[in-house]
């Protein structure tokens, strides 16, 4: 980085540190378990801040990219503590380390160098602390362009390409006017759509950080809780460039903070709407290890819960206060989606699924048709109420369970009936009834699949550890068990619910296998018939 860019970055940091109240770390004294100390232009070493002097630090965000590069292992601890030559590090790390001293920052946190990579225990302990690591860093440095850690972000650039073009009008019968010609989608193209922001872990890192310095393909960017700026607009975006700001603000935790944090009461709709937006953004990202899906989002959940004053439990990607709305998530049409053989989360959680999904539409929820009786859960790790790794869990829902149904000649279960002579209820002629099922799982040929946990040893419902279970997966058309429809809530003249599956050899337990929508039971007479034909009962979903 040349001197002019280094000076610009230092000015942004100084201005933010002195003047921006929203950008101050929650706990300035916090230090991660390990940091890399920059000893000069040629050497770094690993330190333990609890045992030796440290200072404000940078938290680095980058793409690993699946390449072989230096990383911390148990047998390397002594060598890392003694010191490493800069030339031993991947190119993106060298680039990041070279920038820090120009901002008077001499400590940096890099995940692959500060977490012991061949220790599951160390990784799990450190992974649940990402909210603290990134939330209390003096700066989040983002290598947005490199697709792996061997690539630098700043290569040859043409500064004139991102400088706004100044124009003076010369229209007849009008006074000359000054204009700036600029590319309003530059942030989206340079940052939001960069290789870095496709990473699920980085979504959390960027969201939690108070301020980020981004090394983009086109130019360098500054994004803190109060300002979005770049080389072309070093003093920040003007009102006329609001499209840049709108695309960037939703990526930062600051869009959730004020005035929510100081509000005594926040409407359930406000927090529900905000949560849907967060999960939708996260769902667009990718993971190298799908098993990280829950823990890579746990810091976002913790920060969101605090800023929205949510006091109820967070349950594997869902808040208890929004649970009956958000369990009606669905997969995207014609996408390959599967549940892993190994247990990751209950079937009612989107975390249980590998593949793209969406929560319910961002609209006001109407009346509930079902009621949540009880939730139990068991987790391997928990940080201040935010769950990282799920080991078991279930819902007891009181609702109108419609079924059983079995797979018919068409290769799928038939829809419900309200009564024998009126298959879809008492529907006016002006409204054609319709039903839609979105199956949770599909194979590479887009064929619907059904899976369930088998060989369970549920000691009792009060002790929710799923012990010794294994997942069985089969094609929908080959499923011999029973299917049920469970209405959950109404919204916008549409009834949303779950499709549940019960294998022939299990009783009293249901597995979510899909989402369904219908307009066939929304008249008062339909609801009355529903309650008579399918009385409320407790439905136990794992």
PDB file of C-alpha atoms in Angstrom, residues 159-358:
ATOM      1  CA  UNK A 159      -7.114   5.447  -9.533  1.00  0.00           C
ATOM      2  CA  UNK A 160      -8.754   7.581 -12.213  1.00  0.00           C
ATOM      3  CA  UNK A 161     -11.406   4.882 -12.712  1.00  0.00           C
ATOM      4  CA  UNK A 162     -13.010   5.422  -9.309  1.00  0.00           C
ATOM      5  CA  UNK A 163     -12.613   9.184  -9.013  1.00  0.00           C
ATOM      6  CA  UNK A 164     -15.958  10.919  -9.703  1.00  0.00           C
ATOM      7  CA  UNK A 165     -16.021  12.724 -13.035  1.00  0.00           C
ATOM      8  CA  UNK A 166     -16.804  16.424 -12.658  1.00  0.00           C
ATOM      9  CA  UNK A 167     -19.173  17.799 -15.293  1.00  0.00           C
ATOM     10  CA  UNK A 168     -20.482  21.300 -15.953  1.00  0.00           C
ATOM     11  CA  UNK A 169     -23.735  21.575 -17.865  1.00  0.00           C
ATOM     12  CA  UNK A 170     -24.058  23.837 -20.902  1.00  0.00           C
ATOM     13  CA  UNK A 171     -27.756  23.563 -21.658  1.00  0.00           C
ATOM     14  CA  UNK A 172     -29.349  26.373 -23.608  1.00  0.00           C
ATOM     15  CA  UNK A 173     -31.284  28.991 -21.646  1.00  0.00           C
ATOM     16  CA  UNK A 174     -29.990  27.610 -18.322  1.00  0.00           C
ATOM     17  CA  UNK A 175     -27.255  28.579 -15.933  1.00  0.00           C
ATOM     18  CA  UNK A 176     -24.303  26.138 -15.861  1.00  0.00           C
ATOM     19  CA  UNK A 177     -24.556  23.518 -13.115  1.00  0.00           C
ATOM     20  CA  UNK A 178     -21.898  21.291 -11.554  1.00  0.00           C
ATOM     21  CA  UNK A 179     -22.435  17.515 -11.529  1.00  0.00           C
ATOM     22  CA  UNK A 180     -20.500  14.474 -10.360  1.00  0.00           C
ATOM     23  CA  UNK A 181     -20.729  11.364 -12.510  1.00  0.00           C
ATOM     24  CA  UNK A 182     -20.182   8.261 -10.387  1.00  0.00           C
ATOM     25  CA  UNK A 183     -20.999   4.557 -10.320  1.00  0.00           C
ATOM     26  CA  UNK A 184     -23.628   4.073  -7.602  1.00  0.00           C
ATOM     27  CA  UNK A 185     -23.382   0.257  -7.530  1.00  0.00           C
ATOM     28  CA  UNK A 186     -19.667   0.287  -6.808  1.00  0.00           C
ATOM     29  CA  UNK A 187     -20.000  -0.881  -3.184  1.00  0.00           C
ATOM     30  CA  UNK A 188     -22.136  -3.808  -4.230  1.00  0.00           C
ATOM     31  CA  UNK A 189     -19.758  -4.827  -7.011  1.00  0.00           C
ATOM     32  CA  UNK A 190     -16.553  -4.155  -5.088  1.00  0.00           C
ATOM     33  CA  UNK A 191     -17.547  -5.406  -1.627  1.00  0.00           C
ATOM     34  CA  UNK A 192     -20.955  -7.083  -1.324  1.00  0.00           C
ATOM     35  CA  UNK A 193     -20.346  -9.378  -4.306  1.00  0.00           C
ATOM     36  CA  UNK A 194     -16.670 -10.017  -3.554  1.00  0.00           C
ATOM     37  CA  UNK A 195     -15.322 -13.533  -2.849  1.00  0.00           C
ATOM     38  CA  UNK A 196     -14.917 -12.564   0.796  1.00  0.00           C
ATOM     39  CA  UNK A 197     -18.564 -11.739   1.393  1.00  0.00           C
ATOM     40  CA  UNK A 198     -19.688 -15.089   0.062  1.00  0.00           C
ATOM     41  CA  UNK A 199     -18.183 -16.679   3.202  1.00  0.00           C
ATOM     42  CA  UNK A 200     -20.621 -17.396   6.031  1.00  0.00           C
ATOM     43  CA  UNK A 201     -18.022 -16.765   8.728  1.00  0.00           C
ATOM     44  CA  UNK A 202     -17.234 -13.353   7.225  1.00  0.00           C
ATOM     45  CA  UNK A 203     -20.897 -12.329   7.332  1.00  0.00           C
ATOM     46  CA  UNK A 204     -20.663 -12.641  11.111  1.00  0.00           C
ATOM     47  CA  UNK A 205     -17.224 -11.010  11.344  1.00  0.00           C
ATOM     48  CA  UNK A 206     -18.277  -7.982   9.309  1.00  0.00           C
ATOM     49  CA  UNK A 207     -21.604  -7.640  11.101  1.00  0.00           C
ATOM     50  CA  UNK A 208     -20.008  -7.695  14.557  1.00  0.00           C
ATOM     51  CA  UNK A 209     -17.099  -5.335  13.837  1.00  0.00           C
ATOM     52  CA  UNK A 210     -17.464  -1.686  14.806  1.00  0.00           C
ATOM     53  CA  UNK A 211     -15.308  -0.506  11.918  1.00  0.00           C
ATOM     54  CA  UNK A 212     -13.926  -2.187   8.798  1.00  0.00           C
ATOM     55  CA  UNK A 213     -11.177  -1.247   6.363  1.00  0.00           C
ATOM     56  CA  UNK A 214     -11.868  -3.118   3.129  1.00  0.00           C
ATOM     57  CA  UNK A 215      -9.284  -3.811   0.454  1.00  0.00           C
ATOM     58  CA  UNK A 216     -11.523  -3.996  -2.593  1.00  0.00           C
ATOM     59  CA  UNK A 217     -10.787  -4.791  -6.195  1.00  0.00           C
ATOM     60  CA  UNK A 218     -11.524  -1.255  -7.345  1.00  0.00           C
ATOM     61  CA  UNK A 219     -10.518   0.776  -4.315  1.00  0.00           C
ATOM     62  CA  UNK A 220     -10.141   0.886  -0.549  1.00  0.00           C
ATOM     63  CA  UNK A 221     -13.289   1.316   1.547  1.00  0.00           C
ATOM     64  CA  UNK A 222     -14.079   2.429   5.078  1.00  0.00           C
ATOM     65  CA  UNK A 223     -17.269   1.229   6.746  1.00  0.00           C
ATOM     66  CA  UNK A 224     -17.978   1.947  10.401  1.00  0.00           C
ATOM     67  CA  UNK A 225     -21.145   2.328  12.434  1.00  0.00           C
ATOM     68  CA  UNK A 226     -21.532   5.951  11.295  1.00  0.00           C
ATOM     69  CA  UNK A 227     -19.700   6.422   7.979  1.00  0.00           C
ATOM     70  CA  UNK A 228     -19.290   4.691   4.630  1.00  0.00           C
ATOM     71  CA  UNK A 229     -16.409   6.150   2.600  1.00  0.00           C
ATOM     72  CA  UNK A 230     -13.973   5.165  -0.127  1.00  0.00           C
ATOM     73  CA  UNK A 231     -11.037   6.596  -2.051  1.00  0.00           C
ATOM     74  CA  UNK A 232     -13.374   8.253  -4.517  1.00  0.00           C
ATOM     75  CA  UNK A 233     -15.452   9.758  -1.695  1.00  0.00           C
ATOM     76  CA  UNK A 234     -13.017   9.973   1.243  1.00  0.00           C
ATOM     77  CA  UNK A 235     -15.342  12.132   3.342  1.00  0.00           C
ATOM     78  CA  UNK A 236     -18.255   9.745   3.047  1.00  0.00           C
ATOM     79  CA  UNK A 237     -21.338   9.314   0.939  1.00  0.00           C
ATOM     80  CA  UNK A 238     -23.621  12.259   0.254  1.00  0.00           C
ATOM     81  CA  UNK A 239     -27.404  12.042   0.328  1.00  0.00           C
ATOM     82  CA  UNK A 240     -27.468  11.725  -3.435  1.00  0.00           C
ATOM     83  CA  UNK A 241     -25.596   8.449  -3.186  1.00  0.00           C
ATOM     84  CA  UNK A 242     -28.073   6.787  -0.886  1.00  0.00           C
ATOM     85  CA  UNK A 243     -28.089   3.581  -2.912  1.00  0.00           C
ATOM     86  CA  UNK A 244     -24.552   2.889  -1.719  1.00  0.00           C
ATOM     87  CA  UNK A 245     -25.499   3.477   1.886  1.00  0.00           C
ATOM     88  CA  UNK A 246     -28.608   1.317   1.739  1.00  0.00           C
ATOM     89  CA  UNK A 247     -26.669  -1.594   0.323  1.00  0.00           C
ATOM     90  CA  UNK A 248     -24.003  -1.338   2.998  1.00  0.00           C
ATOM     91  CA  UNK A 249     -25.868  -0.427   6.179  1.00  0.00           C
ATOM     92  CA  UNK A 250     -27.697  -3.731   6.496  1.00  0.00           C
ATOM     93  CA  UNK A 251     -24.367  -5.580   6.691  1.00  0.00           C
ATOM     94  CA  UNK A 252     -23.373  -3.874   9.941  1.00  0.00           C
ATOM     95  CA  UNK A 253     -24.662  -4.393  13.467  1.00  0.00           C
ATOM     96  CA  UNK A 254     -25.123  -0.606  13.719  1.00  0.00           C
ATOM     97  CA  UNK A 255     -28.336  -0.925  11.699  1.00  0.00           C
ATOM     98  CA  UNK A 256     -29.752  -2.911  14.643  1.00  0.00           C
ATOM     99  CA  UNK A 257     -28.273  -0.845  17.469  1.00  0.00           C
ATOM    100  CA  UNK A 258     -29.944   2.537  17.588  1.00  0.00           C
ATOM    101  CA  UNK A 259     -32.474   3.403  18.819  1.00  0.00           C
ATOM    102  CA  UNK A 260     -33.256  -0.219  19.650  1.00  0.00           C
ATOM    103  CA  UNK A 261     -30.591  -0.731  22.291  1.00  0.00           C
ATOM    104  CA  UNK A 262     -31.900   2.074  24.506  1.00  0.00           C
ATOM    105  CA  UNK A 263     -35.564   1.331  23.926  1.00  0.00           C
ATOM    106  CA  UNK A 264     -37.520  -0.051  26.837  1.00  0.00           C
ATOM    107  CA  UNK A 265     -39.897  -1.940  24.566  1.00  0.00           C
ATOM    108  CA  UNK A 266     -39.488  -3.265  21.051  1.00  0.00           C
ATOM    109  CA  UNK A 267     -42.460  -4.649  19.167  1.00  0.00           C
ATOM    110  CA  UNK A 268     -42.315  -8.370  18.382  1.00  0.00           C
ATOM    111  CA  UNK A 269     -42.844  -7.531  14.708  1.00  0.00           C
ATOM    112  CA  UNK A 270     -39.796  -5.258  14.670  1.00  0.00           C
ATOM    113  CA  UNK A 271     -37.483  -7.954  16.016  1.00  0.00           C
ATOM    114  CA  UNK A 272     -39.123 -10.678  13.901  1.00  0.00           C
ATOM    115  CA  UNK A 273     -38.755  -8.631  10.722  1.00  0.00           C
ATOM    116  CA  UNK A 274     -35.129  -7.818  11.514  1.00  0.00           C
ATOM    117  CA  UNK A 275     -34.338 -11.449  12.242  1.00  0.00           C
ATOM    118  CA  UNK A 276     -35.846 -12.611   8.948  1.00  0.00           C
ATOM    119  CA  UNK A 277     -33.599 -10.119   7.161  1.00  0.00           C
ATOM    120  CA  UNK A 278     -30.478 -11.327   8.992  1.00  0.00           C
ATOM    121  CA  UNK A 279     -31.170 -14.992   8.290  1.00  0.00           C
ATOM    122  CA  UNK A 280     -31.930 -14.287   4.624  1.00  0.00           C
ATOM    123  CA  UNK A 281     -28.560 -12.570   4.234  1.00  0.00           C
ATOM    124  CA  UNK A 282     -26.766 -15.404   5.997  1.00  0.00           C
ATOM    125  CA  UNK A 283     -28.548 -17.988   3.849  1.00  0.00           C
ATOM    126  CA  UNK A 284     -26.866 -16.534   0.744  1.00  0.00           C
ATOM    127  CA  UNK A 285     -23.388 -17.331   2.060  1.00  0.00           C
ATOM    128  CA  UNK A 286     -21.310 -20.500   1.735  1.00  0.00           C
ATOM    129  CA  UNK A 287     -19.477 -22.726   4.196  1.00  0.00           C
ATOM    130  CA  UNK A 288     -16.515 -24.982   3.578  1.00  0.00           C
ATOM    131  CA  UNK A 289     -17.834 -27.165   6.405  1.00  0.00           C
ATOM    132  CA  UNK A 290     -21.625 -27.284   6.605  1.00  0.00           C
ATOM    133  CA  UNK A 291     -21.255 -28.495  10.178  1.00  0.00           C
ATOM    134  CA  UNK A 292     -20.279 -24.894  11.045  1.00  0.00           C
ATOM    135  CA  UNK A 293     -23.673 -23.519  10.006  1.00  0.00           C
ATOM    136  CA  UNK A 294     -24.880 -22.946  13.589  1.00  0.00           C
ATOM    137  CA  UNK A 295     -21.706 -21.737  15.224  1.00  0.00           C
ATOM    138  CA  UNK A 296     -20.794 -19.347  12.376  1.00  0.00           C
ATOM    139  CA  UNK A 297     -24.035 -17.478  13.106  1.00  0.00           C
ATOM    140  CA  UNK A 298     -24.041 -17.621  16.908  1.00  0.00           C
ATOM    141  CA  UNK A 299     -22.291 -14.256  17.346  1.00  0.00           C
ATOM    142  CA  UNK A 300     -24.866 -12.544  15.127  1.00  0.00           C
ATOM    143  CA  UNK A 301     -27.634 -14.118  17.195  1.00  0.00           C
ATOM    144  CA  UNK A 302     -26.108 -12.958  20.461  1.00  0.00           C
ATOM    145  CA  UNK A 303     -25.618  -9.374  19.244  1.00  0.00           C
ATOM    146  CA  UNK A 304     -29.104  -9.262  17.699  1.00  0.00           C
ATOM    147  CA  UNK A 305     -30.730 -10.541  20.883  1.00  0.00           C
ATOM    148  CA  UNK A 306     -28.965  -7.925  22.998  1.00  0.00           C
ATOM    149  CA  UNK A 307     -29.802  -5.006  20.709  1.00  0.00           C
ATOM    150  CA  UNK A 308     -33.477  -6.026  20.454  1.00  0.00           C
ATOM    151  CA  UNK A 309     -33.843  -6.752  24.183  1.00  0.00           C
ATOM    152  CA  UNK A 310     -34.881 -10.339  23.470  1.00  0.00           C
ATOM    153  CA  UNK A 311     -34.994 -12.205  26.767  1.00  0.00           C
ATOM    154  CA  UNK A 312     -36.320 -15.528  25.486  1.00  0.00           C
ATOM    155  CA  UNK A 313     -34.125 -18.425  24.404  1.00  0.00           C
ATOM    156  CA  UNK A 314     -32.336 -18.786  21.101  1.00  0.00           C
ATOM    157  CA  UNK A 315     -32.952 -22.297  19.769  1.00  0.00           C
ATOM    158  CA  UNK A 316     -30.813 -23.545  16.884  1.00  0.00           C
ATOM    159  CA  UNK A 317     -31.335 -20.566  14.568  1.00  0.00           C
ATOM    160  CA  UNK A 318     -34.760 -19.534  15.891  1.00  0.00           C
ATOM    161  CA  UNK A 319     -35.942 -17.345  18.764  1.00  0.00           C
ATOM    162  CA  UNK A 320     -38.559 -18.830  21.051  1.00  0.00           C
ATOM    163  CA  UNK A 321     -40.658 -15.648  20.856  1.00  0.00           C
ATOM    164  CA  UNK A 322     -40.842 -16.014  17.035  1.00  0.00           C
ATOM    165  CA  UNK A 323     -40.799 -19.803  16.927  1.00  0.00           C
ATOM    166  CA  UNK A 324     -44.267 -20.540  15.583  1.00  0.00           C
ATOM    167  CA  UNK A 325     -43.689 -18.115  12.728  1.00  0.00           C
ATOM    168  CA  UNK A 326     -40.142 -19.062  11.868  1.00  0.00           C
ATOM    169  CA  UNK A 327     -40.477 -22.863  11.918  1.00  0.00           C
ATOM    170  CA  UNK A 328     -42.443 -22.376   8.690  1.00  0.00           C
ATOM    171  CA  UNK A 329     -39.241 -21.812   6.704  1.00  0.00           C
ATOM    172  CA  UNK A 330     -39.010 -23.456   3.311  1.00  0.00           C
ATOM    173  CA  UNK A 331     -36.387 -24.496   0.799  1.00  0.00           C
ATOM    174  CA  UNK A 332     -35.915 -22.710  -2.492  1.00  0.00           C
ATOM    175  CA  UNK A 333     -37.489 -24.208  -5.587  1.00  0.00           C
ATOM    176  CA  UNK A 334     -35.407 -26.719  -7.569  1.00  0.00           C
ATOM    177  CA  UNK A 335     -32.436 -26.696  -5.198  1.00  0.00           C
ATOM    178  CA  UNK A 336     -30.421 -29.663  -3.970  1.00  0.00           C
ATOM    179  CA  UNK A 337     -30.961 -29.828  -0.207  1.00  0.00           C
ATOM    180  CA  UNK A 338     -30.222 -32.641   2.233  1.00  0.00           C
ATOM    181  CA  UNK A 339     -29.923 -33.369   5.922  1.00  0.00           C
ATOM    182  CA  UNK A 340     -26.611 -34.830   7.006  1.00  0.00           C
ATOM    183  CA  UNK A 341     -26.284 -38.355   8.344  1.00  0.00           C
ATOM    184  CA  UNK A 342     -24.785 -36.926  11.524  1.00  0.00           C
ATOM    185  CA  UNK A 343     -27.107 -35.014  13.848  1.00  0.00           C
ATOM    186  CA  UNK A 344     -26.750 -31.236  13.740  1.00  0.00           C
ATOM    187  CA  UNK A 345     -30.080 -29.755  14.821  1.00  0.00           C
ATOM    188  CA  UNK A 346     -33.763 -30.707  15.196  1.00  0.00           C
ATOM    189  CA  UNK A 347     -35.702 -31.186  11.955  1.00  0.00           C
ATOM    190  CA  UNK A 348     -37.757 -28.043  12.684  1.00  0.00           C
ATOM    191  CA  UNK A 349     -34.619 -25.866  12.497  1.00  0.00           C
ATOM    192  CA  UNK A 350     -33.180 -24.580   9.206  1.00  0.00           C
ATOM    193  CA  UNK A 351     -29.756 -25.370  10.656  1.00  0.00           C
ATOM    194  CA  UNK A 352     -30.526 -29.071  10.171  1.00  0.00           C
ATOM    195  CA  UNK A 353     -30.451 -28.609   6.394  1.00  0.00           C
ATOM    196  CA  UNK A 354     -27.611 -28.289   3.889  1.00  0.00           C
ATOM    197  CA  UNK A 355     -28.725 -25.977   1.101  1.00  0.00           C
ATOM    198  CA  UNK A 356     -30.573 -22.710   0.403  1.00  0.00           C
ATOM    199  CA  UNK A 357     -33.747 -21.833   2.289  1.00  0.00           C
ATOM    200  CA  UNK A 358     -36.002 -18.877   3.159  1.00  0.00           C
TER     201      UNK A 358
END
